[in-house]
Every structure is written in C-alpha cells, then in structure tokens.
C-alpha cells in the first residue's frame, strides 16, 4: 500500500458486534480500492475489538486503534489524528455502503478544482431490513460565495450527519477542525459548519450509496448534562452568526436552521429535570438565569413553543420568574405531563 492512500475511511466502533462485519465487508468490497480503513474500538465491551483485529489480519488496508470508552467524537477525532489520506470519509459501524460509495464521492470531489465538500443522498432501513423513505438530493454545485443559498434552498442544516460526505483532509488539518468532545448533540452538524466556512465549493449529489440503519432508540435522544447541552447551543449560535455574516444570509432564509439551533436550547432547558438526576434547586435556577440572560434575544425572538404547557413556561422565563418556573417544570415531570419543550416539529 502507498504511504498516503487517496481516502481514509474512519469507523468509530462501539457495541455493534452483530453489525460490524457487514459494515467492514462492505467497505473492503469497494470498487475504489485506494483507501485505508481506520477502525477505532471505543472500549467496546463485546467482541468488537476482536472482530476489528481479525479484519486487520486479513487485509493490509485495515488499521485498528483500541481505546477506553470516551464516546464517538473522541473516536472519530482519533481517526482524524491518524488518517493519512488526501480525503476523509466516515462510516458508522451499524450501517453499510454500496460498492461505488467511495468511487462516487471521489469522482464528485475530483471533478472540481480547489477543496470542497461533497454530500450525497442515502438509503434508509429499519433494523429488520425494511425500507424507510430515502434522502434524495438534487445535483448542485455552489461556489464558496453561494454556499449560503443552500440553507434556504436545500435546508443544509438537515444534512448534519458525518456520513455520506467526503472531506479534504488538508482543510481539516489546516484549520484544526475536530468534533467537539464536550457536546453530545449535533456534533456532526457543527463539524460540517466549521468545515464549510473554509471550502471552495459545495456539491450536492443525487447518488445514494450509503445505507443508514435507523434504530428505535437512538443516543441522540438522550439528554446530557446542562453544560454539554448548553455548550452545544452556544457554539451553534456562534457558528450561525459567523455563517450569516460571511454569506450575507437574510434571517428570513434561516428559519429551518434557527429551529435546528433551538434543539440544544430546549434540551438544555430540560437537562436538569431528567428523572435520573438530582440537581439542587439552587443550581437549576442558576442554569436557568444563565440561559435566559445570555440568550434573551434568541429566546424572545425565536423560541415559540406550540403547546400550552410550554407557552406558560416561556411566559415565566420571560418575566424572570425562575423559581416559579423551576417548581412548575418539576411538577410537570413528576406528573409525567408531556410533551414538554417540543418545538414546531417535535424536535428534541
């Protein structure tokens, strides 16, 4: 194998024993063969580590890294730290790819001069193999100056997954772009936003060579600590402001993106009230004050709950009635009254 393969395929691995070999086999069966496969065993308690080593013994393109369980962002970042390819592609271990996945991404990237981002559509399946609606994208090329159009015309904020994309590794390294290891929601989307700010172009492609498996219970629905959820919101807000400034995007063109930004805001609002947590009232109120004082403009302009329970909560927060709000929300959770804090599309 050449010292520097064209593509580095990075797969974070954790508790996917029954799916892993299907995933790896699909990668090693690619029609585009000039790649390295980096399997990052994130301290998986099952046989995933052994399976990774077995594949490495069979194919020289496979490199395995074992680590303690630090989470998917740490695993992907370790892959980036060790990647040597000109381009980077991510695959999740419970999904699989069709034979022309790498070839299609590479050809789309190589068709244009400069360094950009290529996004393809994908096929979607349930765990039992039955089909779900697929993600279809139009064929479109946008130079850097026009990337802002993709927010209004293509809802690019809904393409915030790490997979089904090809990245130029030189951009990632030059601008020190990594997955934020302190957040656990929308980290893929924020990674993409950071990358887009340094691209020469964006390409959307109709090909669907990635098969995404939707599980009934996803880690993305788990509410993490206040610091993690609020950190995500703050970072999203900062990136959104930067993108709107760089591409001169009108606020009216960012409705879907702003709703996406409010996902971690709503998650932060309810993080301290999860049944498995015993956060002191003083700390809960402190968190509420911090959120509303630091983000009052966003809260008043864009946070528009659709349910009566949520609307009352907004009124209380709007008038700085934090202790009363705290009592009210704790009561709702104790009585199991929901939905709480849902947005227009029930986004978590």
CSV table of C-alpha atoms in Angstrom, one decimal:
chain,number,residue,atom,x,y,z
A,1,UNK,CA,0.0,0.0,0.0
A,2,UNK,CA,1.2,3.5,-0.8
A,3,UNK,CA,2.3,5.6,2.2
A,4,UNK,CA,-0.6,8.0,1.5
A,5,UNK,CA,-3.8,6.5,0.2
A,6,UNK,CA,-6.3,8.7,-1.5
A,7,UNK,CA,-9.1,8.1,1.0
A,8,UNK,CA,-9.1,7.5,4.7
A,9,UNK,CA,-12.3,5.7,5.8
A,10,UNK,CA,-12.9,6.2,9.6
A,11,UNK,CA,-15.3,4.0,11.5
A,12,UNK,CA,-15.9,4.5,15.3
A,13,UNK,CA,-16.8,1.2,16.8
A,14,UNK,CA,-18.8,0.6,20.0
A,15,UNK,CA,-21.3,-2.2,20.9
A,16,UNK,CA,-22.1,-3.2,17.3
A,17,UNK,CA,-20.9,-6.8,17.4
A,18,UNK,CA,-23.8,-8.1,15.2
A,19,UNK,CA,-23.4,-5.4,12.6
A,20,UNK,CA,-19.7,-4.7,12.4
A,21,UNK,CA,-18.6,-7.4,9.9
A,22,UNK,CA,-21.3,-6.4,7.5
A,23,UNK,CA,-20.1,-2.8,7.6
A,24,UNK,CA,-16.4,-3.7,7.3
A,25,UNK,CA,-17.0,-6.2,4.5
A,26,UNK,CA,-19.0,-3.5,2.5
A,27,UNK,CA,-16.0,-1.1,2.8
A,28,UNK,CA,-13.4,-3.7,1.8
A,29,UNK,CA,-15.6,-4.6,-1.2
A,30,UNK,CA,-15.4,-1.1,-2.7
A,31,UNK,CA,-14.7,-0.7,-6.4
A,32,UNK,CA,-12.4,2.2,-5.4
A,33,UNK,CA,-9.5,0.3,-3.7
A,34,UNK,CA,-7.0,3.1,-2.9
A,35,UNK,CA,-8.0,3.7,0.7
A,36,UNK,CA,-7.1,2.9,4.3
A,37,UNK,CA,-9.7,1.8,6.8
A,38,UNK,CA,-9.3,3.0,10.4
A,39,UNK,CA,-11.4,1.1,12.9
A,40,UNK,CA,-11.5,2.9,16.3
A,41,UNK,CA,-12.5,0.5,19.0
A,42,UNK,CA,-14.0,2.8,21.6
A,43,UNK,CA,-13.6,0.4,24.5
A,44,UNK,CA,-16.5,-1.8,23.3
A,45,UNK,CA,-17.4,-4.4,26.0
A,46,UNK,CA,-18.5,-7.0,23.4
A,47,UNK,CA,-16.3,-8.8,20.8
A,48,UNK,CA,-16.0,-5.7,18.6
A,49,UNK,CA,-12.3,-5.3,19.4
A,50,UNK,CA,-11.5,-8.9,18.4
A,51,UNK,CA,-13.5,-8.5,15.2
A,52,UNK,CA,-11.6,-5.4,14.3
A,53,UNK,CA,-8.3,-7.2,14.9
A,54,UNK,CA,-9.5,-10.2,12.8
A,55,UNK,CA,-10.2,-7.9,9.9
A,56,UNK,CA,-6.8,-6.2,10.2
A,57,UNK,CA,-5.1,-9.6,9.9
A,58,UNK,CA,-7.0,-10.3,6.7
A,59,UNK,CA,-6.5,-7.0,4.8
A,60,UNK,CA,-3.4,-4.7,4.9
A,61,UNK,CA,-5.6,-1.6,4.4
A,62,UNK,CA,-7.2,-2.0,7.8
A,63,UNK,CA,-5.7,-0.2,10.8
A,64,UNK,CA,-7.1,-0.8,14.3
A,65,UNK,CA,-6.9,1.5,17.3
A,66,UNK,CA,-8.1,0.4,20.8
A,67,UNK,CA,-9.0,3.0,23.4
A,68,UNK,CA,-11.1,3.4,26.5
A,69,UNK,CA,-14.7,4.3,26.1
A,70,UNK,CA,-14.7,8.1,25.5
A,71,UNK,CA,-17.5,8.5,23.0
A,72,UNK,CA,-18.0,8.7,19.3
A,73,UNK,CA,-16.5,12.2,18.9
A,74,UNK,CA,-13.2,11.2,20.6
A,75,UNK,CA,-13.1,8.0,18.5
A,76,UNK,CA,-13.6,10.0,15.2
A,77,UNK,CA,-11.0,12.5,16.3
A,78,UNK,CA,-8.5,9.8,16.9
A,79,UNK,CA,-9.2,8.5,13.4
A,80,UNK,CA,-8.5,12.0,12.1
A,81,UNK,CA,-5.3,12.2,14.1
A,82,UNK,CA,-4.0,9.0,12.4
A,83,UNK,CA,-5.5,9.5,8.9
A,84,UNK,CA,-3.1,9.8,6.1
A,85,UNK,CA,-5.4,10.0,3.0
A,86,UNK,CA,-5.9,13.1,0.9
A,87,UNK,CA,-9.6,12.8,1.6
A,88,UNK,CA,-11.6,11.6,4.6
A,89,UNK,CA,-14.9,9.6,4.6
A,90,UNK,CA,-16.8,8.5,7.7
A,91,UNK,CA,-19.0,5.4,8.0
A,92,UNK,CA,-21.0,4.4,11.1
A,93,UNK,CA,-20.4,0.7,12.2
A,94,UNK,CA,-24.1,-0.4,12.1
A,95,UNK,CA,-24.6,0.9,8.6
A,96,UNK,CA,-23.1,-0.3,5.3
A,97,UNK,CA,-22.2,1.1,2.0
A,98,UNK,CA,-22.8,0.0,-1.6
A,99,UNK,CA,-19.8,-0.9,-3.9
A,100,UNK,CA,-19.5,2.5,-5.6
A,101,UNK,CA,-19.7,4.7,-2.4
A,102,UNK,CA,-16.1,5.8,-2.3
A,103,UNK,CA,-15.8,6.0,-6.1
A,104,UNK,CA,-18.8,8.2,-6.4
A,105,UNK,CA,-17.7,10.6,-3.7
A,106,UNK,CA,-14.1,10.7,-5.0
A,107,UNK,CA,-15.2,11.4,-8.6
A,108,UNK,CA,-17.6,14.2,-7.4
A,109,UNK,CA,-14.7,15.8,-5.5
A,110,UNK,CA,-12.2,15.4,-8.3
A,111,UNK,CA,-14.4,17.0,-10.9
A,112,UNK,CA,-13.8,20.4,-9.5
A,113,UNK,CA,-10.6,22.4,-8.7
A,114,UNK,CA,-10.0,23.5,-5.2
A,115,UNK,CA,-11.1,21.9,-1.9
A,116,UNK,CA,-14.8,21.4,-1.2
A,117,UNK,CA,-17.5,19.3,0.4
A,118,UNK,CA,-19.5,16.7,-1.4
A,119,UNK,CA,-22.8,15.5,0.1
A,120,UNK,CA,-24.7,12.5,-1.3
A,121,UNK,CA,-28.1,11.2,-0.5
A,122,UNK,CA,-28.7,7.9,1.3
A,123,UNK,CA,-30.9,4.9,1.6
A,124,UNK,CA,-32.6,4.3,4.9
A,125,UNK,CA,-33.5,1.0,6.5
A,126,UNK,CA,-35.0,-0.3,9.8
A,127,UNK,CA,-33.0,-2.8,11.8
A,128,UNK,CA,-35.2,-5.6,10.3
A,129,UNK,CA,-34.1,-4.5,6.8
A,130,UNK,CA,-37.4,-3.0,5.7
A,131,UNK,CA,-37.2,0.3,3.8
A,132,UNK,CA,-37.8,3.8,5.1
A,133,UNK,CA,-38.0,7.0,3.0
A,134,UNK,CA,-34.7,7.7,1.5
A,135,UNK,CA,-32.8,11.0,1.5
A,136,UNK,CA,-32.7,12.4,-2.1
A,137,UNK,CA,-30.6,15.3,-3.1
A,138,UNK,CA,-30.5,17.3,-6.3
A,139,UNK,CA,-27.3,17.6,-8.3
A,140,UNK,CA,-26.0,21.0,-7.5
A,141,UNK,CA,-22.7,22.9,-7.5
A,142,UNK,CA,-22.2,26.0,-5.3
A,143,UNK,CA,-19.0,28.1,-5.2
A,144,UNK,CA,-18.0,29.4,-1.8
A,145,UNK,CA,-19.8,32.8,-2.4
A,146,UNK,CA,-23.1,31.0,-3.0
A,147,UNK,CA,-23.0,28.3,-0.2
A,148,UNK,CA,-25.3,30.4,1.9
A,149,UNK,CA,-28.1,29.7,-0.7
A,150,UNK,CA,-28.1,26.1,0.4
A,151,UNK,CA,-29.6,27.0,3.8
A,152,UNK,CA,-32.8,28.3,2.3
A,153,UNK,CA,-33.0,26.3,-0.9
A,154,UNK,CA,-31.7,22.9,0.3
A,155,UNK,CA,-32.1,23.0,4.1
A,156,UNK,CA,-28.5,22.0,4.5
A,157,UNK,CA,-28.9,22.0,8.3
A,158,UNK,CA,-30.9,18.8,7.9
A,159,UNK,CA,-27.8,17.2,6.3
A,160,UNK,CA,-25.8,17.4,9.6
A,161,UNK,CA,-24.6,13.8,9.6
A,162,UNK,CA,-20.9,12.9,9.3
A,163,UNK,CA,-21.5,10.1,6.8
A,164,UNK,CA,-22.3,10.2,3.0
A,165,UNK,CA,-19.8,13.0,2.6
A,166,UNK,CA,-16.2,13.4,1.5
A,167,UNK,CA,-13.9,15.9,3.2
A,168,UNK,CA,-10.5,17.3,2.1
A,169,UNK,CA,-8.2,16.3,4.9
A,170,UNK,CA,-6.0,19.4,4.2
A,171,UNK,CA,-8.8,21.7,5.3
A,172,UNK,CA,-9.4,19.7,8.4
A,173,UNK,CA,-5.8,19.9,9.4
A,174,UNK,CA,-5.1,23.4,8.3
A,175,UNK,CA,-7.9,24.8,10.4
A,176,UNK,CA,-7.7,22.3,13.2
A,177,UNK,CA,-11.3,21.1,12.7
A,178,UNK,CA,-12.4,18.4,15.1
A,179,UNK,CA,-15.6,17.0,16.6
A,180,UNK,CA,-16.3,18.8,19.9
A,181,UNK,CA,-15.8,16.2,22.6
A,182,UNK,CA,-17.7,18.2,25.2
A,183,UNK,CA,-21.1,18.0,23.4
A,184,UNK,CA,-23.3,15.0,22.6
A,185,UNK,CA,-25.9,16.6,20.3
A,186,UNK,CA,-25.5,17.9,16.8
A,187,UNK,CA,-21.7,17.5,16.9
A,188,UNK,CA,-21.7,16.2,13.3
A,189,UNK,CA,-23.6,19.3,12.1
A,190,UNK,CA,-21.3,21.7,13.9
A,191,UNK,CA,-18.3,19.9,12.4
A,192,UNK,CA,-19.8,20.4,8.9
A,193,UNK,CA,-20.5,24.1,9.6
A,194,UNK,CA,-16.8,24.7,10.6
A,195,UNK,CA,-15.6,22.8,7.5
A,196,UNK,CA,-18.0,24.7,5.1
A,197,UNK,CA,-16.5,28.1,6.2
A,198,UNK,CA,-13.2,27.1,4.6
A,199,UNK,CA,-14.5,25.3,1.5
A,200,UNK,CA,-14.0,26.5,-2.1
A,201,UNK,CA,-17.3,24.9,-3.1
A,202,UNK,CA,-20.2,22.7,-2.0
A,203,UNK,CA,-21.5,19.9,-4.2
A,204,UNK,CA,-24.8,18.1,-3.6
A,205,UNK,CA,-25.1,14.7,-5.5
A,206,UNK,CA,-28.1,12.5,-6.2
A,207,UNK,CA,-26.3,9.2,-5.7
A,208,UNK,CA,-27.5,7.0,-2.8
A,209,UNK,CA,-24.7,4.6,-2.0
A,210,UNK,CA,-24.9,4.8,1.8
A,211,UNK,CA,-27.4,2.7,3.7
A,212,UNK,CA,-28.3,4.2,7.0
A,213,UNK,CA,-29.9,1.9,9.6
A,214,UNK,CA,-32.4,3.6,11.9
A,215,UNK,CA,-32.6,2.2,15.4
A,216,UNK,CA,-35.8,2.6,17.5
A,217,UNK,CA,-33.8,4.0,20.4
A,218,UNK,CA,-31.0,6.5,19.4
A,219,UNK,CA,-28.3,8.0,21.6
A,220,UNK,CA,-29.2,11.4,20.1
A,221,UNK,CA,-32.4,11.4,22.1
A,222,UNK,CA,-30.7,11.1,25.4
A,223,UNK,CA,-30.5,14.4,27.3
A,224,UNK,CA,-27.0,15.0,28.7
A,225,UNK,CA,-25.7,17.4,31.3
A,226,UNK,CA,-26.7,21.1,31.2
A,227,UNK,CA,-23.1,22.1,30.4
A,228,UNK,CA,-23.0,19.7,27.5
A,229,UNK,CA,-26.3,20.7,26.0
A,230,UNK,CA,-25.9,24.5,26.6
A,231,UNK,CA,-22.3,24.4,25.2
A,232,UNK,CA,-23.8,22.9,22.0
A,233,UNK,CA,-26.3,25.7,21.8
A,234,UNK,CA,-23.7,28.5,22.4
A,235,UNK,CA,-21.4,27.0,19.8
A,236,UNK,CA,-24.2,26.6,17.3
A,237,UNK,CA,-25.3,30.2,17.9
A,238,UNK,CA,-21.7,31.5,17.3
A,239,UNK,CA,-21.3,29.5,14.1
A,240,UNK,CA,-24.7,30.6,12.8
A,241,UNK,CA,-23.8,34.2,13.3
A,242,UNK,CA,-20.5,33.7,11.5
A,243,UNK,CA,-22.1,32.0,8.6
A,244,UNK,CA,-24.8,34.6,8.2
A,245,UNK,CA,-22.1,37.3,8.2
A,246,UNK,CA,-19.8,35.5,5.7
A,247,UNK,CA,-22.5,34.6,3.2
A,248,UNK,CA,-24.8,37.6,4.0
A,249,UNK,CA,-27.8,35.3,4.6
A,250,UNK,CA,-31.0,37.1,5.5
A,251,UNK,CA,-32.7,35.9,8.7
A,252,UNK,CA,-35.8,35.0,6.7
A,253,UNK,CA,-33.8,32.4,4.8
A,254,UNK,CA,-32.6,30.7,8.0
A,255,UNK,CA,-36.0,29.6,9.6
A,256,UNK,CA,-35.2,25.9,9.4
A,257,UNK,CA,-31.6,26.5,10.6
A,258,UNK,CA,-32.7,28.6,13.5
A,259,UNK,CA,-35.2,25.9,14.6
A,260,UNK,CA,-32.3,23.5,14.4
A,261,UNK,CA,-30.2,25.8,16.6
A,262,UNK,CA,-33.0,25.7,19.2
A,263,UNK,CA,-32.8,21.9,19.6
A,264,UNK,CA,-29.9,22.1,22.1
A,265,UNK,CA,-31.5,25.2,23.7
A,266,UNK,CA,-34.6,23.1,24.5
A,267,UNK,CA,-32.5,20.2,25.6
A,268,UNK,CA,-30.5,22.4,27.9
A,269,UNK,CA,-33.8,23.7,29.4
A,270,UNK,CA,-34.9,20.3,30.5
A,271,UNK,CA,-31.5,18.7,31.2
A,272,UNK,CA,-31.6,19.4,34.9
A,273,UNK,CA,-35.1,17.8,35.3
A,274,UNK,CA,-34.4,14.3,34.0
A,275,UNK,CA,-35.7,11.6,36.3
A,276,UNK,CA,-32.2,10.1,36.8
A,277,UNK,CA,-30.7,13.4,38.1
A,278,UNK,CA,-30.7,15.1,41.5
A,279,UNK,CA,-29.6,18.6,40.7
A,280,UNK,CA,-30.0,21.0,43.7
A,281,UNK,CA,-32.6,23.7,43.1
A,282,UNK,CA,-30.0,26.5,43.5
A,283,UNK,CA,-28.0,25.0,40.6
A,284,UNK,CA,-31.1,24.5,38.5
A,285,UNK,CA,-32.1,28.1,39.0
A,286,UNK,CA,-28.6,29.3,38.3
A,287,UNK,CA,-28.6,27.5,35.0
A,288,UNK,CA,-32.0,29.0,34.0
A,289,UNK,CA,-30.7,32.5,34.8
A,290,UNK,CA,-27.6,31.9,32.8
A,291,UNK,CA,-29.5,30.7,29.7
A,292,UNK,CA,-32.1,33.5,29.6
A,293,UNK,CA,-29.7,36.3,30.5
A,294,UNK,CA,-27.1,35.2,27.9
A,295,UNK,CA,-29.6,34.3,25.2
A,296,UNK,CA,-32.6,36.6,25.8
A,297,UNK,CA,-32.7,37.9,22.3
A,298,UNK,CA,-32.8,34.4,20.8
A,299,UNK,CA,-35.3,33.3,23.5
A,300,UNK,CA,-37.7,36.1,22.8
A,301,UNK,CA,-37.4,36.2,19.0
A,302,UNK,CA,-37.2,32.5,18.0
A,303,UNK,CA,-38.4,30.3,20.9
A,304,UNK,CA,-42.0,29.7,20.0
A,305,UNK,CA,-43.4,26.6,21.8
A,306,UNK,CA,-46.6,25.2,20.4
A,307,UNK,CA,-48.1,23.5,23.5
A,308,UNK,CA,-49.9,25.4,26.3
A,309,UNK,CA,-47.6,23.9,29.0
A,310,UNK,CA,-44.6,25.2,27.1
A,311,UNK,CA,-46.1,28.6,26.4
A,312,UNK,CA,-46.7,29.1,30.1
A,313,UNK,CA,-43.1,28.2,30.8
A,314,UNK,CA,-41.9,30.8,28.3
A,315,UNK,CA,-44.0,33.5,30.0
A,316,UNK,CA,-42.5,32.6,33.4
A,317,UNK,CA,-39.0,32.7,32.0
A,318,UNK,CA,-39.7,35.9,30.1
A,319,UNK,CA,-40.6,37.6,33.3
A,320,UNK,CA,-37.5,36.1,35.1
A,321,UNK,CA,-39.7,34.0,37.4
A,322,UNK,CA,-37.0,31.3,37.6
A,323,UNK,CA,-38.0,29.8,41.0
A,324,UNK,CA,-41.7,29.6,39.9
A,325,UNK,CA,-40.7,28.1,36.6
A,326,UNK,CA,-38.5,25.6,38.3
A,327,UNK,CA,-41.4,24.5,40.5
A,328,UNK,CA,-43.7,24.4,37.5
A,329,UNK,CA,-41.4,22.2,35.4
A,330,UNK,CA,-40.6,19.8,38.2
A,331,UNK,CA,-44.3,19.4,38.7
A,332,UNK,CA,-44.9,18.6,35.0
A,333,UNK,CA,-42.1,16.0,35.1
A,334,UNK,CA,-43.4,14.4,38.3
A,335,UNK,CA,-46.9,14.2,36.9
A,336,UNK,CA,-45.5,12.8,33.6
A,337,UNK,CA,-47.2,15.6,31.7
A,338,UNK,CA,-45.9,16.0,28.2
A,339,UNK,CA,-44.8,16.9,25.7
A,340,UNK,CA,-42.5,19.4,27.3
A,341,UNK,CA,-40.3,21.8,25.4
A,342,UNK,CA,-41.1,20.5,22.0
A,343,UNK,CA,-40.6,22.8,19.0
A,344,UNK,CA,-42.7,23.2,15.9
A,345,UNK,CA,-41.6,19.8,14.5
A,346,UNK,CA,-41.3,18.0,17.9
A,347,UNK,CA,-37.5,18.3,17.5
A,348,UNK,CA,-35.5,17.2,20.5
